[in-house]
Structure formats: structure tokens, C-alpha cells
Coordinates of C-alpha atoms and ligand atoms in Angstrom, one line a residue:
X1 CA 146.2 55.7 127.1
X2 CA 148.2 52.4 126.4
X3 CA 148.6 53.4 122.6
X4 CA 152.5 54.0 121.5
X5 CA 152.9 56.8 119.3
X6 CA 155.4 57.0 116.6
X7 CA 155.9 60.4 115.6
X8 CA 157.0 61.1 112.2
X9 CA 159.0 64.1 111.2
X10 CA 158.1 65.5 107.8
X11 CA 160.4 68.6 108.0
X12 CA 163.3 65.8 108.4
X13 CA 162.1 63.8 105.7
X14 CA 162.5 66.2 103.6
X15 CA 165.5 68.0 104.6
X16 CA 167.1 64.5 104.0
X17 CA 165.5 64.4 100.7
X18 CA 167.2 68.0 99.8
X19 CA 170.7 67.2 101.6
X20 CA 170.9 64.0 99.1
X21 CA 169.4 66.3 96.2
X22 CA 172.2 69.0 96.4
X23 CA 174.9 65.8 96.2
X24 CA 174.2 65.4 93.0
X25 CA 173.6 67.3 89.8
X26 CA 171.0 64.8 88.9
X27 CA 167.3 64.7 89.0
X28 CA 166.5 63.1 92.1
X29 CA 163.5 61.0 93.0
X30 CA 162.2 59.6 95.6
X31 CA 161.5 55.4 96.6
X32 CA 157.9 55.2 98.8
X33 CA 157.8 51.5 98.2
X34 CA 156.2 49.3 101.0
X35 CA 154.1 52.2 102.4
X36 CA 157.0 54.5 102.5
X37 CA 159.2 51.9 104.2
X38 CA 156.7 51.9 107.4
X39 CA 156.2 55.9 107.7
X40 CA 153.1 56.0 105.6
X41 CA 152.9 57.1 102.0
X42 CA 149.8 59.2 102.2
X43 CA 151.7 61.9 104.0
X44 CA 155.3 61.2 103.2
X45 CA 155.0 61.0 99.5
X46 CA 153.0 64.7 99.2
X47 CA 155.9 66.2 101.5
X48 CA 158.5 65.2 99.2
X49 CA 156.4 66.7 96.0
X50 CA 156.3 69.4 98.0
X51 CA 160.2 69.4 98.4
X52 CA 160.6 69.2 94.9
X53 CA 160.0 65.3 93.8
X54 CA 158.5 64.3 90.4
X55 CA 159.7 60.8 89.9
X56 CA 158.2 58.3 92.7
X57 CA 159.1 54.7 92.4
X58 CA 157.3 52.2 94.1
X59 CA 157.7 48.2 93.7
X60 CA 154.3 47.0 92.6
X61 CA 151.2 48.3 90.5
X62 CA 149.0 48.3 93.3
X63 CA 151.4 50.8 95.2
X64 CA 151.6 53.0 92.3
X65 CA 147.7 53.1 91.7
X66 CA 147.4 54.1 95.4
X67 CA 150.2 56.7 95.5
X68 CA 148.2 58.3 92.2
X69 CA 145.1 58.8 94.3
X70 CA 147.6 60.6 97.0
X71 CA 149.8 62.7 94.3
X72 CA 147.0 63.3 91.9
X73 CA 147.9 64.1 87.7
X74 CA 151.7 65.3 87.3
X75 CA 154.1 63.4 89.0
X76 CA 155.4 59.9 87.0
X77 CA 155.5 56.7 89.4
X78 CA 157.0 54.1 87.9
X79 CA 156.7 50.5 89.1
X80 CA 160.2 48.2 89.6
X81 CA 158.1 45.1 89.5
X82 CA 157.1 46.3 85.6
X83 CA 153.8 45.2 83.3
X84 CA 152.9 41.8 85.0
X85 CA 150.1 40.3 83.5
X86 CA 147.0 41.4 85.2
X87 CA 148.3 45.2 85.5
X88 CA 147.4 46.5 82.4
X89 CA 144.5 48.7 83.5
X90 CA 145.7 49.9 86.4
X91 CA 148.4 50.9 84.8
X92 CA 146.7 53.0 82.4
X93 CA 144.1 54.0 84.5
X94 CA 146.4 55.5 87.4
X95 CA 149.4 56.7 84.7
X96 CA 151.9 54.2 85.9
X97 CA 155.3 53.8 84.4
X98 CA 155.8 50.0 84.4
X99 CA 160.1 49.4 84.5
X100 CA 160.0 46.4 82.1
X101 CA 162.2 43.7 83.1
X102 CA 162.2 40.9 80.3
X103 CA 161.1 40.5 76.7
X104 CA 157.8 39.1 77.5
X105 CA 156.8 42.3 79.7
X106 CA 158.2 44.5 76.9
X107 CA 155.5 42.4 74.4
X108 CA 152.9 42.8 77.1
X109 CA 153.3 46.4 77.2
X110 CA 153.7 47.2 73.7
X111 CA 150.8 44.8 72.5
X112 CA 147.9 46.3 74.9
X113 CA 149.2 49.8 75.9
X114 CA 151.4 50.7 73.3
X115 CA 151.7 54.6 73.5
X116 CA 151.8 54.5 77.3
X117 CA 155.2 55.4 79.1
X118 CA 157.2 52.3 79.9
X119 CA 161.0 52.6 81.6
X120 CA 163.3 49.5 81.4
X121 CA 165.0 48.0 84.2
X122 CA 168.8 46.3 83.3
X123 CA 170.6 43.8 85.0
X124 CA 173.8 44.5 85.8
X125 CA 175.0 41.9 88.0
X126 CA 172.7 41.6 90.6
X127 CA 170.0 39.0 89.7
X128 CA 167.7 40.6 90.9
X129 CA 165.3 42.0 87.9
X130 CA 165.8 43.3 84.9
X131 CA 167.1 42.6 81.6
X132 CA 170.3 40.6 81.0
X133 CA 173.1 42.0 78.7
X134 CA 172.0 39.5 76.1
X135 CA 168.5 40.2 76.4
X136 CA 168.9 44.0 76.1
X137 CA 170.8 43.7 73.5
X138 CA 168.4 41.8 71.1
X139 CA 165.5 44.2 72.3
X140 CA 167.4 47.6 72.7
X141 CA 166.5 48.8 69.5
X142 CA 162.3 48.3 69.8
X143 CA 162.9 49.7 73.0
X144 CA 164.3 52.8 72.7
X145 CA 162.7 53.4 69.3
X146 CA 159.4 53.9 71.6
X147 CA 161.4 56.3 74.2
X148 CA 161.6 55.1 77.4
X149 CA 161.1 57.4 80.3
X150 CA 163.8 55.8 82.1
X151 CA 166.2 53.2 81.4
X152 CA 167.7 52.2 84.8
X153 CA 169.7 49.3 87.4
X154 CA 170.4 48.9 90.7
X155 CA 173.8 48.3 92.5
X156 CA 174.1 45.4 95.1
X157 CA 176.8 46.7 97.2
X158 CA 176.4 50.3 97.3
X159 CA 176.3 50.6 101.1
X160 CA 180.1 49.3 100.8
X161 CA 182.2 52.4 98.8
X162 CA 185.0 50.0 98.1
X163 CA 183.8 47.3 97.5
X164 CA 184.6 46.0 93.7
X165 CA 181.3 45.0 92.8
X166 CA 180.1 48.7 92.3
X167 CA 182.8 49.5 89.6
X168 CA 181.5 46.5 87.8
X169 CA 178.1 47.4 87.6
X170 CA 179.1 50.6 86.8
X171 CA 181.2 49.8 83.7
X172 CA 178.1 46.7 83.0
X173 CA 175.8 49.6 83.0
X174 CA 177.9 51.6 80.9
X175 CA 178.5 49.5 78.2
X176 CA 174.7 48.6 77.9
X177 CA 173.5 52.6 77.9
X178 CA 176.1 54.9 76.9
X179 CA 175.0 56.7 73.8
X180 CA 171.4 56.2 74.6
X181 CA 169.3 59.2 73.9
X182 CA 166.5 58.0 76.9
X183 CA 167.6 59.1 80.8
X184 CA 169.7 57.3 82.7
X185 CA 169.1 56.0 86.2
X186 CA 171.8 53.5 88.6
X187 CA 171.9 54.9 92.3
X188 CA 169.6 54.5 95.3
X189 CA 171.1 56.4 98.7
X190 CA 174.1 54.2 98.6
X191 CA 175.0 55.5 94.8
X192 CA 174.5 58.4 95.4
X193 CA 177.1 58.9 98.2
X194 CA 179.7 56.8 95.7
X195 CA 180.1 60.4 93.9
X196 CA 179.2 61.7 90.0
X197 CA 180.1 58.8 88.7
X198 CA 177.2 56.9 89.8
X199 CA 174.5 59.7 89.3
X200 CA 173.6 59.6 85.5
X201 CA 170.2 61.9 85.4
X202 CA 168.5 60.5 88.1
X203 CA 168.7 59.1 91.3
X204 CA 166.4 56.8 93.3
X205 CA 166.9 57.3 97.5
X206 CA 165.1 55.8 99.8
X207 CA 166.5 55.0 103.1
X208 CA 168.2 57.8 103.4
X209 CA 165.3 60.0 103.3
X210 CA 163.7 58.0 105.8
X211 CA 167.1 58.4 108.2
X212 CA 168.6 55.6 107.7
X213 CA 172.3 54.0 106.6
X214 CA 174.2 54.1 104.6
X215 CA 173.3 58.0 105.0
X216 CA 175.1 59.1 107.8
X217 CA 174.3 62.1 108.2
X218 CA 170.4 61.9 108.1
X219 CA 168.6 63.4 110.4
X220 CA 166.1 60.8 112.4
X221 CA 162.7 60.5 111.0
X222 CA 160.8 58.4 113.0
X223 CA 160.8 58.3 117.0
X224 CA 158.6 56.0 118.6
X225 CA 157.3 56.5 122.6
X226 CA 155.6 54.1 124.3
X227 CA 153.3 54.4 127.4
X228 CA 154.0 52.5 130.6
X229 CA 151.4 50.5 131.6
X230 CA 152.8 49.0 135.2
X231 CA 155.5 49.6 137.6
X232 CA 156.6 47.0 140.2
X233 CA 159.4 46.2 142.5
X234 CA 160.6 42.6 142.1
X235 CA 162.5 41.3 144.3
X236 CA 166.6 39.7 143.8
X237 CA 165.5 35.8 142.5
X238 CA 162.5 36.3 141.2
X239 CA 162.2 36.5 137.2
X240 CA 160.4 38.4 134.4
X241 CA 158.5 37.7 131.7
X242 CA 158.1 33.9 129.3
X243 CA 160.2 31.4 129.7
X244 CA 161.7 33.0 133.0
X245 CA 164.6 33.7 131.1
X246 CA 166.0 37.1 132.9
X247 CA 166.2 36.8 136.8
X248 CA 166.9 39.6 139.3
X249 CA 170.5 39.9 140.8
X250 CA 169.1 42.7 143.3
X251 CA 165.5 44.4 144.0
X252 CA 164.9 45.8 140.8
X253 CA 161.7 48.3 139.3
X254 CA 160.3 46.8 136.5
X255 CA 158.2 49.2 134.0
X256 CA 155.7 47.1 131.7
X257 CA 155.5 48.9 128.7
X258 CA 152.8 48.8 125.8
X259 CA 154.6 47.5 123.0
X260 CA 155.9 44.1 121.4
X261 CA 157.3 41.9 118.4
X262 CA 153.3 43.2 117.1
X263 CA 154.2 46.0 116.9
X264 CA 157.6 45.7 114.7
X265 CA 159.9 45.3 117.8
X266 CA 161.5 42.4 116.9
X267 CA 162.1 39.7 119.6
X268 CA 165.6 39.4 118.6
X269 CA 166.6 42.5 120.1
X270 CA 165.5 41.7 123.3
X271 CA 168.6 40.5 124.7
X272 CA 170.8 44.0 123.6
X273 CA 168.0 46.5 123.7
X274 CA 167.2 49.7 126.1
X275 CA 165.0 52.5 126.2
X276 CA 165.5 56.0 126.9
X277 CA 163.8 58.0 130.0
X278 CA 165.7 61.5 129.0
X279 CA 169.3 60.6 129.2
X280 CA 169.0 57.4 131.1
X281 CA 169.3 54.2 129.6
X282 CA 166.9 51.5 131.0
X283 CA 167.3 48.0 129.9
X284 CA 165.1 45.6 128.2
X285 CA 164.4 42.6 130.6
X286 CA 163.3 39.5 129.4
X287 CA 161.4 38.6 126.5
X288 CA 159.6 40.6 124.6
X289 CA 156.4 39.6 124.2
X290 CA 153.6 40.0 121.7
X291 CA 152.4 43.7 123.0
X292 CA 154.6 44.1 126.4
X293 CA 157.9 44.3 127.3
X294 CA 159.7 44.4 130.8
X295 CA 162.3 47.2 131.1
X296 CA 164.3 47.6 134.5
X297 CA 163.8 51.5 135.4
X298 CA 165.4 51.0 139.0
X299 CA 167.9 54.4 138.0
X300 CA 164.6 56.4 137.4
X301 CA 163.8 58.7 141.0
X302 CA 160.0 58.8 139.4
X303 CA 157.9 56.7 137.6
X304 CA 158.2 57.5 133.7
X305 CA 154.8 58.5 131.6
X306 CA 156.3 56.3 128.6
X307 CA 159.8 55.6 127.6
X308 CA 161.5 56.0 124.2
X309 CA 162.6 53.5 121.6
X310 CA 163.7 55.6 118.9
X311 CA 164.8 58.8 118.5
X312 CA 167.6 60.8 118.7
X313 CA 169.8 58.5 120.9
X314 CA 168.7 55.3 119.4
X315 CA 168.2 55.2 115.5
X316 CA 166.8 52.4 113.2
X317 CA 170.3 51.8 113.1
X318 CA 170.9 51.4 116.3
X319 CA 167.8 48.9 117.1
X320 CA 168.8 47.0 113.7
X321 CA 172.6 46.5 115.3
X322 CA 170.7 45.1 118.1
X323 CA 168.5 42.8 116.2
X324 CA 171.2 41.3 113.6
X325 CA 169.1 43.2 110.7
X326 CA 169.3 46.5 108.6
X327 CA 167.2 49.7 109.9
X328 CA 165.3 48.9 106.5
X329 CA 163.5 45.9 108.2
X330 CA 163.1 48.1 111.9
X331 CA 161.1 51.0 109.8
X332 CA 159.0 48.2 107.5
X333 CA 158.4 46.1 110.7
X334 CA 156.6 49.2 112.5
X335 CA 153.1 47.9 113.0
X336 CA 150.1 49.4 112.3
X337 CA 149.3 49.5 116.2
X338 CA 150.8 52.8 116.8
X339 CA 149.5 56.2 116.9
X340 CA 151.4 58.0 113.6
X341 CA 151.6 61.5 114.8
X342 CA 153.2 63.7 111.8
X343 CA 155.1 66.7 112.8
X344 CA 156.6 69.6 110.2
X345 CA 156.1 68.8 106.3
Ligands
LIG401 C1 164.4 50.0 97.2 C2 165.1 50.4 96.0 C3 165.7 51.7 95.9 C4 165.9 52.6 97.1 O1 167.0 52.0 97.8 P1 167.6 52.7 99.1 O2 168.7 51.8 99.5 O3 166.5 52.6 100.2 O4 167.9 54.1 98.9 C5 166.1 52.1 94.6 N1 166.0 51.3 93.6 C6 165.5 50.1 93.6 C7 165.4 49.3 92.4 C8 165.0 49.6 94.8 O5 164.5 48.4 94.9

């Protein structure tokens, strides 16, 4: 069998989920946006209810409306994206909780679903979405008088603890929400690990429930194996793979595995990447192609079943390093080529 398999630990999901609970005194929810950054929402999302989740957040309507047929009646998702036009039935028919970003969404909502729950998402210096100082303070009052379920923002530069742009936001946050009756809600992973201060009632991780930075000390989530096609012995000046653009300095063995940049392993690793047979490192050779990569196993006495790209040794962190990117993009580039194989939960 030539299929990878990317095995997906449920009972570390949501043992991260807890570690980042018991940080805080907070509510915490839970971010399964984008499929559940790569690791599927239809079993991560009822393993963190399980653990104890209520709040979901995902980014658009059509995310929440799926997650509702997963979670069933009970649990509130609300949508970052907010009450575009075009989302007002499935937001009332899947229970949605639209975070409303501008006047016009907060007229949207309150014009065609006007008893439905609504949150509202404040900008606080990112540009990003959300309601401007200004803005909020013109609407603050019809807002509120309708009781949000949420009034939240997000911080820019949370993954950096010193860095001054998180007291900013904080204080810009403040000043827009203190004495506010509704809940309050700044901090993904990264805010979360900035202490109390950044908590408010409830918090919003993502990556770090999936195992990634700025959490260090999450446990891995995903590991991904992947079979070995071929094994060959080239010999020293001959070359491997497009472009000819690795050549043998001595006889080498060359495994051919079954996976590429289709499958989420990004091309721009190539050049700094390995693979694990136990506790030997085998390098990447090469280019990696669209569904096979070359990978120099000459150290190995036998010829490995499959080889591993993540897991313990090498995390989303590790292969983002090698790719100039953030283990965010590694997990929401896996492909959907792979054999997801769920273990715990
Ligand atoms: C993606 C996202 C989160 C989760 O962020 P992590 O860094 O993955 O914890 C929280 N809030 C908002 C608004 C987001 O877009």
C-alpha cells in the first residue's frame, strides 16, 4: 500500500486543550476553523466537547453550518467572518453566532434575525476585522442593549511576549469594553500564555491544541508516515530527481517515497528536510515532486517499510523552520491524499 497515513492523536488534542484550559481561569474555547487546521473537524471538534468545550469558533458560515451537523444542539459556534450578506439562513438554521464586524453587518443582523445571538468582533490595532474605536463607539449602545454573547479582538503579536504591541491592544481593548456587562474575549494560544491579564472570560486557542507554537509544551498531534515505494543504489555522479539538482558524492541508497508538495509537503523544504527511520535521520534528496520524494537511506542496514515525517522528533515546527513558514501552514497544507488514522479521543 503506497497510501501515507497521518495518524492523528485525539487523546493529545485534548490533553493540550486541558493543559491551556487550567492556565487560565477563563472559559476556554476552542478554534476548528479550516477543517480543524488540517486534522479534520468531524472527529476533532466532538473530542474537545468531550474535554469540556462549549464555544467553537470557526471563520466562515459554511464551517459553522457543518460543524452544527457534527456537534448537534448545545454548543454556540460563532463565525469570525460575521453576518455577510447571503448567510442569513444558515445562520439561523444551524444556530450560528455571527461576530459582527462593521455597522452594516450589525444592520444586517438586527434587520432579518433580530432575536438571534450575534457577538461583536473589535479592532484593536490589527486591521484585520472588526469594529474600529470610532465605529464601536457610535454603535456600542444598540449593541449591547441586544446582549451580545461575546464581544471580542485579536492580538497581532501574541507569539512575541515582549513585544509592545500586545500591551497596546490590551489597553485599546480595555478602554473600548471595560464596564461592559456582555463577556469578554482577547486571546488565542499566544494570549493565553501572556498571563491573566490577557484572559478576560474566554479564550480562543487553536494552534496549540493542535501542537503547535507558540505552545511549547504541546504534545504532537499529528504524525504522518509514508510508505516506500522503491529502493535503489545510485552510483557517485549520477543525480536524482527534476532538474538534476542533487548529485551523488559516493554510491548512495535512494528510498522513493509516496508523498509530495500534493500532499502538503511543501517544495520549499526540500533542500533542509529529513525523515526519520527510528532514530536515524535520512535526508531529503532532490526535489520533491508532486507525489514522490527521493530520500538517501544509505545509514539504514534494511530496507525501511515507510519513513516518518512528523512526529515526535520532527514537529510542524520543525518542518515549518525548514520551509520559511509557521507550523500553521504545514498542518492546513496536509492534503487530503492521506490515510487519517485517529488514535485516543
Ligand atoms: C485563528 C484565530 C484564533 C486561534 O489562533 P491560534 O493562534 O491558532 O491559537 C483565535 N481568534 C481568531 C480571531 C482567529 O482568527
Amino acid at each position: 500500500m503506497a497510501q501515507a497515513i497521518l495518524r492523528i492523536d485525539l487523546d493529545a488534542l485534548r490533553a493540550n486543550w486541558r493543559a491551556l484550559a487550567d492556565m487560565s481561569r477563563a472559559e476556554t474555547g476552542a478554534v476548528v476553523k479550516a477543517d480543524a487546521y488540517g486534522l479534520g473537524m468531524a472527529r476533532v471538534a466532538p473530542a474537545l466537547a468531550a474535554e469540556g468545550a462549549r464555544r467553537f469558533f470557526v471563520a466562515i458560515a459554511e464551517e459553522g453550518a457543518a460543524l452544527r451537523r457534527i456537534l448537534g444542539p448545545g454548543p454556540e459556534i460563532a463565525v469570525f467572518s460575521g453576518h455577510m450578506a447571503g448567510d442569513t439562513a444558515l445562520i439561523r438554521e444551524a444556530h450560528l453566532t455571527p461576530m459582527i464586524n462593521d455597522a452594516d453587518q450589525l444592520l444586517r443582523h438586527l434587520e432579518a434575525l433580530r432575536h438571534h445571538p450575534f457577538g461583536v468582533q473589535l479592532d484593536s490595532g490589527m486591521n484585520r476585522l472588526g469594529m474600529e474605536p470610532a465605529e464601536w463607539a457610535a454603535l456600542r449602545d444598540i449593541a449591547l442593549a441586544q446582549g451580545p454573547a461575546l464581544v471580542m479582538s485579536h492580538l497581532a503579536c501574541a507569539d512575541e511576549p515582549g513585544h509592545p504591541m500586545n500591551v497596546q491592544q490590551l489597553q485599546a481593548f480595555r478602554e473600548m469594553t471595560d464596564g461592559i456587562d456582555a463577556p469578554r474575549s482577547l486571546s488565542a494560544t499566544g494570549g493565553v500564555l501572556l498571563g491573566e491579564a490577557y484572559h478576560f472570560d474566554v479564550t480562543r486557542p487553536g494552534i496549540g491544541v493542535y501542537g503547535g507554537d507558540p505552545f511549547a509544551e504541546a504534545r504532537p498531534v499529528a504524525s504522518l508516515r509514508i510508505p516506500v515505494i522503491q529502493v535503489r543504489e545510485v552510483a557517485a555522479g549520477e543525480t536524482v530527481g527534476y532538474g538534476n539538482s542533487w548529485m551523488a558524492e559516493h554510491p548512495t541508497r535512494v528510498a522513493t517515497i509516496a508523498g509530495g508538495y500534493a500532499d502538503g509537503i511543501l517544495r520549499a523544504m526540500g533542500p533542509r528536510a529529513w525523515l526519520m527511520a527510528g532514530d536515524t535521520r535520512c535526508k531529503i534528496l532532490g526535489r520533491i515532486s508532486m507525489d514522490l520524494i527521493g530520500v538517501d537511506v544509505t545509514a539504514l542496514g534494511d530496507r525501511p517499510e515507510t519513513l516518518e515525517l512528523l512526529g515526535d522528533a520532527q514537529t510542524v515546527d520543525t518542518l515549518a523552520s525548514w520551509a520559511g513558514t509557521i507550523g500553521y501552514e504545514i498542518l492546513t497544507s496536509l492534503g487530503t491524499r492521506y490515510a487519517r488514522d485517529y488514535v485516543g479521543g
